[in-house]
Tab-separated table of C-alpha atoms and ligand atoms in Angstrom:
chain	number	residue	atom	x	y	z
L	126	UNK	CA	-29.087	-5.545	-18.396
L	127	UNK	CA	-28.048	-4.139	-15.600
L	128	UNK	CA	-28.687	-5.518	-11.718
L	129	UNK	CA	-27.392	-6.687	-8.858
L	130	UNK	CA	-27.937	-10.408	-8.776
L	131	UNK	CA	-27.400	-13.217	-5.873
L	132	UNK	CA	-24.517	-15.195	-6.677
L	133	UNK	CA	-26.606	-17.825	-4.365
L	134	UNK	CA	-29.890	-18.064	-4.996
L	135	UNK	CA	-30.144	-15.891	-9.118
L	136	UNK	CA	-32.448	-13.148	-7.485
L	137	UNK	CA	-32.090	-9.739	-8.966
L	138	UNK	CA	-32.313	-6.451	-8.254
L	139	UNK	CA	-32.131	-2.940	-9.672
L	140	UNK	CA	-29.611	-0.891	-9.664
L	141	UNK	CA	-30.148	2.172	-8.187
L	142	UNK	CA	-32.325	-0.090	-4.899
L	143	UNK	CA	-30.572	0.649	-1.637
L	144	UNK	CA	-29.464	-3.170	-0.620
L	145	UNK	CA	-26.148	-4.189	-0.416
L	146	UNK	CA	-27.694	-8.268	0.005
L	147	UNK	CA	-30.273	-10.797	-0.953
L	148	UNK	CA	-32.836	-11.642	0.385
L	149	UNK	CA	-31.680	-15.086	1.227
L	150	UNK	CA	-28.393	-13.573	3.132
L	151	UNK	CA	-26.316	-13.958	0.056
L	152	UNK	CA	-23.938	-10.953	-0.658
L	153	UNK	CA	-24.829	-9.581	-4.036
L	154	UNK	CA	-22.971	-9.322	-7.320
L	155	UNK	CA	-22.474	-6.644	-10.058
L	156	UNK	CA	-24.301	-7.604	-13.438
L	157	UNK	CA	-23.000	-4.805	-15.461
L	158	UNK	CA	-21.513	-4.423	-19.589
L	159	UNK	CA	-18.410	-1.855	-18.703
L	160	UNK	CA	-16.780	-0.954	-22.160
L	161	UNK	CA	-13.870	0.209	-23.154
L	162	UNK	CA	-11.927	3.145	-25.001
L	163	UNK	CA	-8.368	2.260	-25.695
L	164	UNK	CA	-7.494	4.727	-27.863
L	165	UNK	CA	-8.368	7.951	-25.353
L	166	UNK	CA	-7.587	5.966	-22.915
L	167	UNK	CA	-4.099	7.030	-22.490
L	168	UNK	CA	-4.581	10.277	-23.199
L	169	UNK	CA	-6.320	10.652	-20.057
L	170	UNK	CA	-6.178	11.643	-16.040
L	171	UNK	CA	-3.935	9.739	-14.738
L	172	UNK	CA	-6.830	8.307	-12.534
L	173	UNK	CA	-8.455	5.038	-11.704
L	174	UNK	CA	-11.962	7.080	-13.640
L	175	UNK	CA	-9.812	7.104	-17.626
L	176	UNK	CA	-12.147	3.563	-17.335
L	177	UNK	CA	-15.352	5.474	-16.476
L	178	UNK	CA	-17.499	3.475	-19.226
L	179	UNK	CA	-16.049	0.917	-16.647
L	180	UNK	CA	-17.690	1.705	-13.653
L	181	UNK	CA	-21.178	2.536	-13.286
L	182	UNK	CA	-22.070	4.831	-11.923
L	183	UNK	CA	-24.729	6.524	-13.618
L	184	UNK	CA	-23.981	10.463	-14.136
L	185	UNK	CA	-20.859	11.712	-14.211
L	186	UNK	CA	-21.310	14.603	-11.558
L	187	UNK	CA	-21.833	11.705	-9.521
L	188	UNK	CA	-18.653	10.839	-8.571
L	189	UNK	CA	-16.543	11.447	-5.668
L	190	UNK	CA	-13.025	11.286	-6.333
L	191	UNK	CA	-9.203	12.232	-5.213
L	192	UNK	CA	-7.915	11.029	-7.841
L	193	UNK	CA	-7.485	8.281	-7.311
L	194	UNK	CA	-5.374	5.434	-8.623
L	195	UNK	CA	-3.390	4.978	-11.917
L	196	UNK	CA	-0.657	4.290	-9.218
L	197	UNK	CA	2.847	3.478	-10.563
L	198	UNK	CA	3.607	0.363	-11.261
L	199	UNK	CA	7.301	-0.003	-10.272
L	200	UNK	CA	10.554	-2.215	-10.636
L	201	UNK	CA	11.711	-3.462	-7.388
L	202	UNK	CA	14.429	-6.779	-6.840
L	203	UNK	CA	13.613	-9.008	-4.921
L	204	UNK	CA	16.896	-11.346	-4.249
L	205	UNK	CA	17.477	-11.091	-7.623
L	206	UNK	CA	14.664	-10.676	-9.595
L	207	UNK	CA	12.899	-8.539	-11.110
L	208	UNK	CA	8.871	-7.634	-9.519
L	209	UNK	CA	6.367	-5.299	-10.231
L	210	UNK	CA	5.204	-3.463	-7.577
L	211	UNK	CA	2.058	-1.267	-7.222
L	212	UNK	CA	2.149	1.692	-5.128
L	213	UNK	CA	-0.848	1.566	-3.515
L	214	UNK	CA	-0.383	2.762	-0.188
L	215	UNK	CA	0.077	6.302	-1.252
L	216	UNK	CA	-3.329	6.439	-2.560
L	217	UNK	CA	-4.798	9.174	-1.332
L	218	UNK	CA	-5.997	8.648	1.823
L	219	UNK	CA	-2.344	5.334	2.193
L	220	UNK	CA	-4.648	2.522	1.206
L	221	UNK	CA	-5.852	0.698	-1.736
L	222	UNK	CA	-8.609	1.376	0.248
L	223	UNK	CA	-9.328	4.509	-1.739
L	224	UNK	CA	-10.774	2.678	-5.153
L	225	UNK	CA	-13.195	1.576	-3.827
L	226	UNK	CA	-14.507	3.891	-1.610
L	227	UNK	CA	-15.146	5.940	-4.465
L	228	UNK	CA	-17.063	4.109	-6.168
L	229	UNK	CA	-18.989	3.199	-3.104
L	230	UNK	CA	-20.023	6.381	-2.054
L	231	UNK	CA	-19.746	7.777	-5.423
L	232	UNK	CA	-23.618	4.951	-5.822
L	233	UNK	CA	-24.370	5.941	-2.645
L	234	UNK	CA	-24.754	9.708	-3.343
L	235	UNK	CA	-26.487	8.391	-6.845
L	236	UNK	CA	-28.666	7.387	-4.589
L	237	UNK	CA	-29.807	9.860	-2.573
L	238	UNK	CA	-28.401	8.999	0.610
L	239	UNK	CA	-26.427	11.129	2.942
L	240	UNK	CA	-26.191	8.730	6.577
L	241	UNK	CA	-24.181	5.281	6.109
L	242	UNK	CA	-22.676	2.714	8.836
L	243	UNK	CA	-19.732	0.413	8.138
L	244	UNK	CA	-17.885	-1.520	10.114
L	245	UNK	CA	-13.110	-1.371	9.705
L	246	UNK	CA	-10.088	-2.399	11.200
L	247	UNK	CA	-9.071	1.006	10.249
L	248	UNK	CA	-8.354	1.570	6.008
L	249	UNK	CA	-11.585	1.259	4.542
L	250	UNK	CA	-12.886	3.391	7.273
L	251	UNK	CA	-10.786	5.524	6.643
L	252	UNK	CA	-11.012	6.161	2.946
L	253	UNK	CA	-14.677	5.467	3.666
L	254	UNK	CA	-15.204	8.876	5.941
L	255	UNK	CA	-12.854	10.961	3.674
L	256	UNK	CA	-15.207	10.501	0.693
L	257	UNK	CA	-17.904	10.837	2.704
L	258	UNK	CA	-15.966	13.885	3.871
L	259	UNK	CA	-16.100	15.671	0.286
L	260	UNK	CA	-19.304	13.712	-0.845
L	261	UNK	CA	-20.823	15.563	2.845
L	262	UNK	CA	-22.525	11.973	4.131
L	263	UNK	CA	-22.489	11.302	7.085
L	264	UNK	CA	-20.481	8.862	8.444
L	265	UNK	CA	-20.146	6.613	11.480
L	266	UNK	CA	-17.265	3.783	11.747
L	267	UNK	CA	-17.334	0.489	14.045
L	268	UNK	CA	-14.181	-0.629	14.946
L	269	UNK	CA	-12.649	-3.476	17.165
L	270	UNK	CA	-11.773	-1.587	19.961
L	271	UNK	CA	-8.146	-3.368	20.014
L	272	UNK	CA	-7.712	-1.161	16.620
L	273	UNK	CA	-4.620	1.393	15.856
L	274	UNK	CA	-5.379	4.026	17.186
L	275	UNK	CA	-3.310	6.414	14.308
L	276	UNK	CA	-5.842	4.704	12.705
L	277	UNK	CA	-8.825	5.532	14.270
L	278	UNK	CA	-7.414	9.571	14.591
L	279	UNK	CA	-7.564	9.633	11.063
L	280	UNK	CA	-10.965	8.671	10.501
L	281	UNK	CA	-12.086	10.935	13.606
L	282	UNK	CA	-10.098	13.903	11.573
L	283	UNK	CA	-11.892	13.100	8.335
L	284	UNK	CA	-14.998	14.282	10.995
L	285	UNK	CA	-16.259	9.819	10.854
L	286	UNK	CA	-17.603	9.144	13.293
L	287	UNK	CA	-16.170	6.122	15.255
L	288	UNK	CA	-18.226	3.125	17.279
L	289	UNK	CA	-15.641	0.756	19.305
L	290	UNK	CA	-16.939	-2.773	20.007
L	291	UNK	CA	-15.008	-4.572	22.177
L	292	UNK	CA	-14.405	-8.482	21.567
L	293	UNK	CA	-13.219	-9.316	18.164
L	294	UNK	CA	-14.677	-9.022	14.900
L	295	UNK	CA	-16.984	-10.810	14.540
L	296	UNK	CA	-18.605	-8.379	17.217
L	297	UNK	CA	-17.950	-5.302	15.113
L	298	UNK	CA	-19.561	-7.335	12.639
L	299	UNK	CA	-22.458	-7.265	14.755
L	300	UNK	CA	-22.938	-4.908	15.709
L	301	UNK	CA	-22.006	-2.918	12.282
L	302	UNK	CA	-25.509	-4.526	11.112
L	303	UNK	CA	-27.766	-4.292	13.219
L	304	UNK	CA	-26.828	-0.540	12.752
L	305	UNK	CA	-27.265	-1.388	9.098
L	306	UNK	CA	-31.657	-1.874	9.101
L	307	UNK	CA	-32.023	1.516	9.698
L	308	UNK	CA	-28.931	3.016	7.190
L	309	UNK	CA	-27.243	2.394	4.542
L	310	UNK	CA	-24.653	-0.362	5.209
L	311	UNK	CA	-20.879	1.270	3.180
L	312	UNK	CA	-19.843	-2.471	3.583
L	313	UNK	CA	-16.501	-2.919	1.916
L	314	UNK	CA	-17.357	-6.670	2.194
L	315	UNK	CA	-20.696	-6.849	1.112
L	316	UNK	CA	-21.240	-3.529	-0.336
L	317	UNK	CA	-20.689	-5.022	-4.375
L	318	UNK	CA	-19.677	-1.578	-5.869
L	319	UNK	CA	-16.618	-1.938	-3.777
L	320	UNK	CA	-15.248	-4.654	-6.414
L	321	UNK	CA	-15.922	-1.953	-9.598
L	322	UNK	CA	-13.433	0.828	-7.425
L	323	UNK	CA	-10.933	-2.528	-6.629
L	324	UNK	CA	-11.248	-3.882	-10.097
L	325	UNK	CA	-9.535	-0.752	-11.915
L	326	UNK	CA	-6.121	-2.307	-10.139
L	327	UNK	CA	-6.830	-5.185	-12.687
L	328	UNK	CA	-7.752	-2.883	-15.598
L	329	UNK	CA	-4.556	-0.260	-14.850
L	330	UNK	CA	-1.757	-3.137	-14.913
L	331	UNK	CA	-2.740	-4.038	-17.616
L	332	UNK	CA	-2.943	-0.201	-19.895
L	333	UNK	CA	0.285	-0.096	-18.113
L	334	UNK	CA	2.384	-3.555	-19.176
L	335	UNK	CA	0.356	-2.159	-22.806
L	336	UNK	CA	-2.873	-4.000	-23.086
L	337	UNK	CA	-1.827	-7.263	-21.948
L	338	UNK	CA	-2.118	-9.313	-18.763
L	339	UNK	CA	0.802	-10.402	-16.848
L	340	UNK	CA	1.462	-14.151	-15.555
L	341	UNK	CA	1.111	-13.818	-11.787
L	342	UNK	CA	-0.471	-11.484	-9.409
L	343	UNK	CA	0.647	-11.905	-5.771
L	344	UNK	CA	-2.759	-10.120	-3.816
L	345	UNK	CA	-3.632	-10.330	0.478
L	346	UNK	CA	-6.156	-12.254	1.267
L	347	UNK	CA	-8.174	-10.837	4.522
L	348	UNK	CA	-11.692	-9.744	2.996
L	349	UNK	CA	-10.508	-10.354	-0.416
L	350	UNK	CA	-11.866	-7.054	-1.672
L	351	UNK	CA	-8.585	-6.542	-4.146
L	352	UNK	CA	-8.094	-9.825	-4.841
L	353	UNK	CA	-11.741	-10.486	-6.042
L	354	UNK	CA	-11.825	-7.123	-7.242
L	355	UNK	CA	-8.956	-7.781	-10.282
L	356	UNK	CA	-10.006	-10.692	-10.854
L	357	UNK	CA	-13.426	-9.322	-12.490
L	358	UNK	CA	-11.076	-6.459	-14.026
L	359	UNK	CA	-9.503	-8.698	-15.731
L	360	UNK	CA	-12.171	-10.513	-16.569
L	361	UNK	CA	-13.633	-7.564	-18.065
L	362	UNK	CA	-10.751	-7.111	-20.041
L	363	UNK	CA	-10.491	-11.132	-21.520
L	364	UNK	CA	-14.137	-11.033	-22.543
L	365	UNK	CA	-13.670	-7.123	-24.091
L	366	UNK	CA	-10.618	-9.087	-26.170
L	367	UNK	CA	-8.160	-6.671	-25.054
L	368	UNK	CA	-6.397	-9.839	-24.071
L	369	UNK	CA	-5.933	-13.666	-24.260
L	370	UNK	CA	-5.717	-14.651	-20.402
L	371	UNK	CA	-6.745	-13.837	-17.236
L	372	UNK	CA	-3.078	-13.884	-14.942
L	373	UNK	CA	-2.316	-16.849	-12.037
L	374	UNK	CA	-3.907	-15.246	-8.484
L	375	UNK	CA	-2.537	-15.744	-4.982
L	376	UNK	CA	-3.571	-14.776	-2.305
L	377	UNK	CA	-1.862	-14.500	0.804
L	378	UNK	CA	-2.870	-14.492	4.661
L	379	UNK	CA	-1.390	-14.227	7.654
L	380	UNK	CA	0.114	-17.454	9.204
L	381	UNK	CA	-1.609	-16.528	12.393
L	382	UNK	CA	-5.494	-15.903	10.955
L	383	UNK	CA	-5.146	-17.766	7.657
L	384	UNK	CA	-8.773	-19.945	6.700
L	385	UNK	CA	-8.849	-19.222	3.234
L	386	UNK	CA	-5.194	-20.979	2.758
L	387	UNK	CA	-6.353	-23.817	5.817
L	388	UNK	CA	-10.093	-24.428	3.131
L	389	UNK	CA	-7.925	-24.066	-0.181
L	390	UNK	CA	-5.253	-26.571	1.531
L	391	UNK	CA	-6.795	-29.024	3.128
L	392	UNK	CA	-10.291	-28.787	0.225
L	393	UNK	CA	-12.633	-27.464	3.029
L	394	UNK	CA	-15.434	-26.552	2.144
L	395	UNK	CA	-16.664	-24.616	5.302
L	396	UNK	CA	-14.579	-21.508	7.062
L	397	UNK	CA	-12.529	-23.249	9.640
L	398	UNK	CA	-12.267	-21.746	12.879
L	399	UNK	CA	-10.137	-19.232	13.674
L	400	UNK	CA	-8.977	-18.953	17.384
L	401	UNK	CA	-8.172	-15.947	19.086
L	402	UNK	CA	-5.924	-13.853	16.763
L	403	UNK	CA	-2.466	-12.207	17.253
L	404	UNK	CA	-0.722	-11.209	14.432
L	405	UNK	CA	0.587	-7.516	13.263
L	406	UNK	CA	-1.408	-7.380	10.123
L	407	UNK	CA	-4.180	-5.961	11.845
L	408	UNK	CA	-5.849	-5.408	8.482
L	409	UNK	CA	-6.666	-8.758	7.729
L	410	UNK	CA	-7.466	-10.515	11.042
L	411	UNK	CA	-9.906	-11.436	9.199
L	412	UNK	CA	-11.509	-14.663	10.181
L	413	UNK	CA	-15.215	-14.919	8.299
L	414	UNK	CA	-14.669	-13.956	5.165
L	415	UNK	CA	-18.067	-13.225	3.858
L	416	UNK	CA	-16.655	-14.007	0.594
L	417	UNK	CA	-14.486	-16.932	0.877
L	418	UNK	CA	-16.558	-19.113	-1.764
L	419	UNK	CA	-16.007	-16.670	-3.868
L	420	UNK	CA	-12.179	-16.156	-3.746
L	421	UNK	CA	-11.643	-19.638	-3.743
L	422	UNK	CA	-13.511	-19.589	-6.741
L	423	UNK	CA	-11.495	-17.458	-8.235
L	424	UNK	CA	-7.782	-18.251	-7.103
L	425	UNK	CA	-8.695	-21.864	-7.553
L	426	UNK	CA	-10.195	-20.804	-11.909
L	427	UNK	CA	-7.212	-19.635	-12.385
L	428	UNK	CA	-4.873	-22.249	-11.099
L	429	UNK	CA	-3.729	-19.711	-8.107
L	430	UNK	CA	-2.522	-20.835	-4.513
L	431	UNK	CA	-2.740	-18.773	-1.502
L	432	UNK	CA	-0.161	-19.107	1.040
L	433	UNK	CA	1.008	-17.806	4.312
L	434	UNK	CA	3.230	-15.795	6.022
L	435	UNK	CA	4.514	-16.321	9.937
L	436	UNK	CA	4.522	-13.340	11.403
L	437	UNK	CA	8.375	-13.316	11.402
L	438	UNK	CA	8.691	-13.510	7.745
L	439	UNK	CA	5.821	-10.113	7.889
L	440	UNK	CA	8.140	-8.282	10.163
L	441	UNK	CA	11.599	-9.010	8.219
L	442	UNK	CA	9.404	-8.615	4.990
L	443	UNK	CA	8.598	-4.628	6.251
L	444	UNK	CA	12.161	-3.902	7.257
L	445	UNK	CA	13.587	-5.062	4.005
L	446	UNK	CA	11.212	-3.347	1.981
L	447	UNK	CA	11.866	-0.109	4.924
L	448	UNK	CA	14.790	-0.346	3.313
L	449	UNK	CA	14.166	-0.432	0.063
L	450	UNK	CA	12.618	3.230	0.463
L	451	UNK	CA	9.505	1.824	0.606
L	452	UNK	CA	7.279	2.247	3.437
L	453	UNK	CA	4.877	0.253	4.094
L	454	UNK	CA	2.273	-0.778	7.136
L	455	UNK	CA	2.736	-4.557	8.490
L	456	UNK	CA	-0.943	-5.568	7.198
L	457	UNK	CA	1.343	-4.662	3.684
L	458	UNK	CA	4.316	-6.553	4.341
L	459	UNK	CA	2.311	-9.999	4.710
L	460	UNK	CA	2.196	-9.499	0.733
L	461	UNK	CA	6.102	-9.347	0.783
L	462	UNK	CA	6.870	-11.449	1.918
L	463	UNK	CA	4.080	-13.897	0.199
L	464	UNK	CA	6.484	-12.593	-2.613
L	465	UNK	CA	9.370	-13.641	-1.287
L	466	UNK	CA	7.520	-16.619	-0.561
L	467	UNK	CA	6.058	-17.423	-4.057
L	468	UNK	CA	9.883	-16.411	-5.486
L	469	UNK	CA	11.722	-18.679	-3.137
L	470	UNK	CA	9.229	-21.689	-5.221
L	471	UNK	CA	9.835	-21.238	-8.250
L	472	UNK	CA	12.358	-20.696	-10.561
L	473	UNK	CA	10.927	-19.149	-14.206
L	474	UNK	CA	11.031	-15.701	-16.189
L	475	UNK	CA	7.860	-14.836	-15.468
L	476	UNK	CA	6.155	-10.995	-15.329
L	477	UNK	CA	5.292	-10.879	-11.504
L	478	UNK	CA	2.983	-8.357	-9.686
L	479	UNK	CA	2.484	-7.509	-6.933
L	480	UNK	CA	1.467	-4.301	-4.731
L	481	UNK	CA	2.309	-1.967	-1.498
L	482	UNK	CA	-1.340	-2.147	0.345
L	483	UNK	CA	-1.207	0.542	3.017
L	484	UNK	CA	1.498	3.733	4.103
L	485	UNK	CA	4.597	2.757	6.600
L	486	UNK	CA	1.906	6.035	8.242
L	487	UNK	CA	-0.579	4.060	9.164
L	488	UNK	CA	1.380	1.419	11.301
L	489	UNK	CA	1.654	3.573	14.479
L	490	UNK	CA	4.423	3.722	17.107
L	491	UNK	CA	7.505	1.754	15.290
L	492	UNK	CA	9.231	-0.037	17.962
L	493	UNK	CA	10.333	-3.013	16.015
L	494	UNK	CA	11.012	-0.426	13.201
L	495	UNK	CA	13.897	1.599	14.326
L	496	UNK	CA	16.341	-1.291	15.707
L	497	UNK	CA	19.248	-1.766	12.803
I	577	LIG	C1	-3.011	-2.201	4.433
I	577	LIG	C2	-3.751	-3.464	4.060
I	577	LIG	N1	-3.573	-4.232	3.439
I	577	LIG	C3	-4.496	-5.341	2.852
I	577	LIG	C4	-5.470	-5.750	3.179
I	577	LIG	C5	-6.023	-7.352	3.018
I	577	LIG	O1	-7.542	-7.175	2.087
I	577	LIG	P1	-9.116	-7.395	1.456
I	577	LIG	O2	-9.163	-7.659	3.374
I	577	LIG	O3	-9.576	-6.587	1.157
I	577	LIG	O4	-7.707	-8.848	1.541
I	577	LIG	C6	-6.367	-4.080	3.938
I	577	LIG	C7	-7.229	-4.441	4.560
I	577	LIG	O5	-8.119	-4.104	5.406
I	577	LIG	C8	-5.635	-3.331	5.199
I	577	LIG	O6	-6.179	-2.768	5.045
I	578	LIG	ZN1	-29.727	-14.755	-3.023
């Protein structure tokens, strides 16, 4: 049966309840049996909605889309090794978050919701604001005071209302949670419909590889929305017998904000405290990922790992990508720096996939990039 299900107490709720967490306070997941039509899919429009039967939105008329997804899987040379890179930085609003926003806002429309709130350092907020604009839904985005002006400008341009909150991301979360008592919480971290969009990332990779799973996928791990979505997507394809395995998932964090990396390497069961965070990876400055347990379980169950990259490695990798003609923002360079680190530690021949998560135009004034 299609339903929302609690990952802690197993309470179940209808898919049409406008709720984003369990009464016990835990995150919810979606129980839904996806199906695929591998014969007709290659002839469909090149968007993530080509996997329509695998996305739990009831009526086509509720779909809110800019024809996002089906991004190219570009072969890029990383120090003599070939890596396949999904170009999600050229998504409609400039980040992979469009995948999640498309399904989440479609669901909001299906529920007849006219107003949503969300908290974000910028990219999820931009994506949500754009899709809400297309759907005619009002949206308010809570952001940290230190959010990049270029990202705030994008949210405001789409008509999103911005509420700046003093303090860290925690304070922003708390303010959004308070607002969510009265208005639908379209949170990319809490709301499980977001992952129903990011999971298409895995479907696309497999289709682009001739319906085969790659060996390893290197992904960002802030709130883990792409990582968890990918895990769901790869699991779906294996369950229905299209692929025969789930790739190793490797999550990358900025060393200055690496709670998941520390939980993995030190075998911790609780999220460790991270001091005041100061990193160029503004989109990944997440100290308390709400789905931390699920992210760890996903990575461990695939035989994967976490990597942490230093600030100088992030900036060097961003510059390297720029010089290859790939204009990415600094948060996205956490992942490419992780790819470089991964390749230094491994020698084998394997199909390795990664992603460019956010467009370089989102970094704002690039003083650091202009040095020759
Ligand atoms: C450009 C970019 N890359 C990576 C991430 C990290 O994604 P997640 O928090 O879903 O792990 C974000 C999150 O905002 C982002 O904006
Ligand atoms: Zn529960």
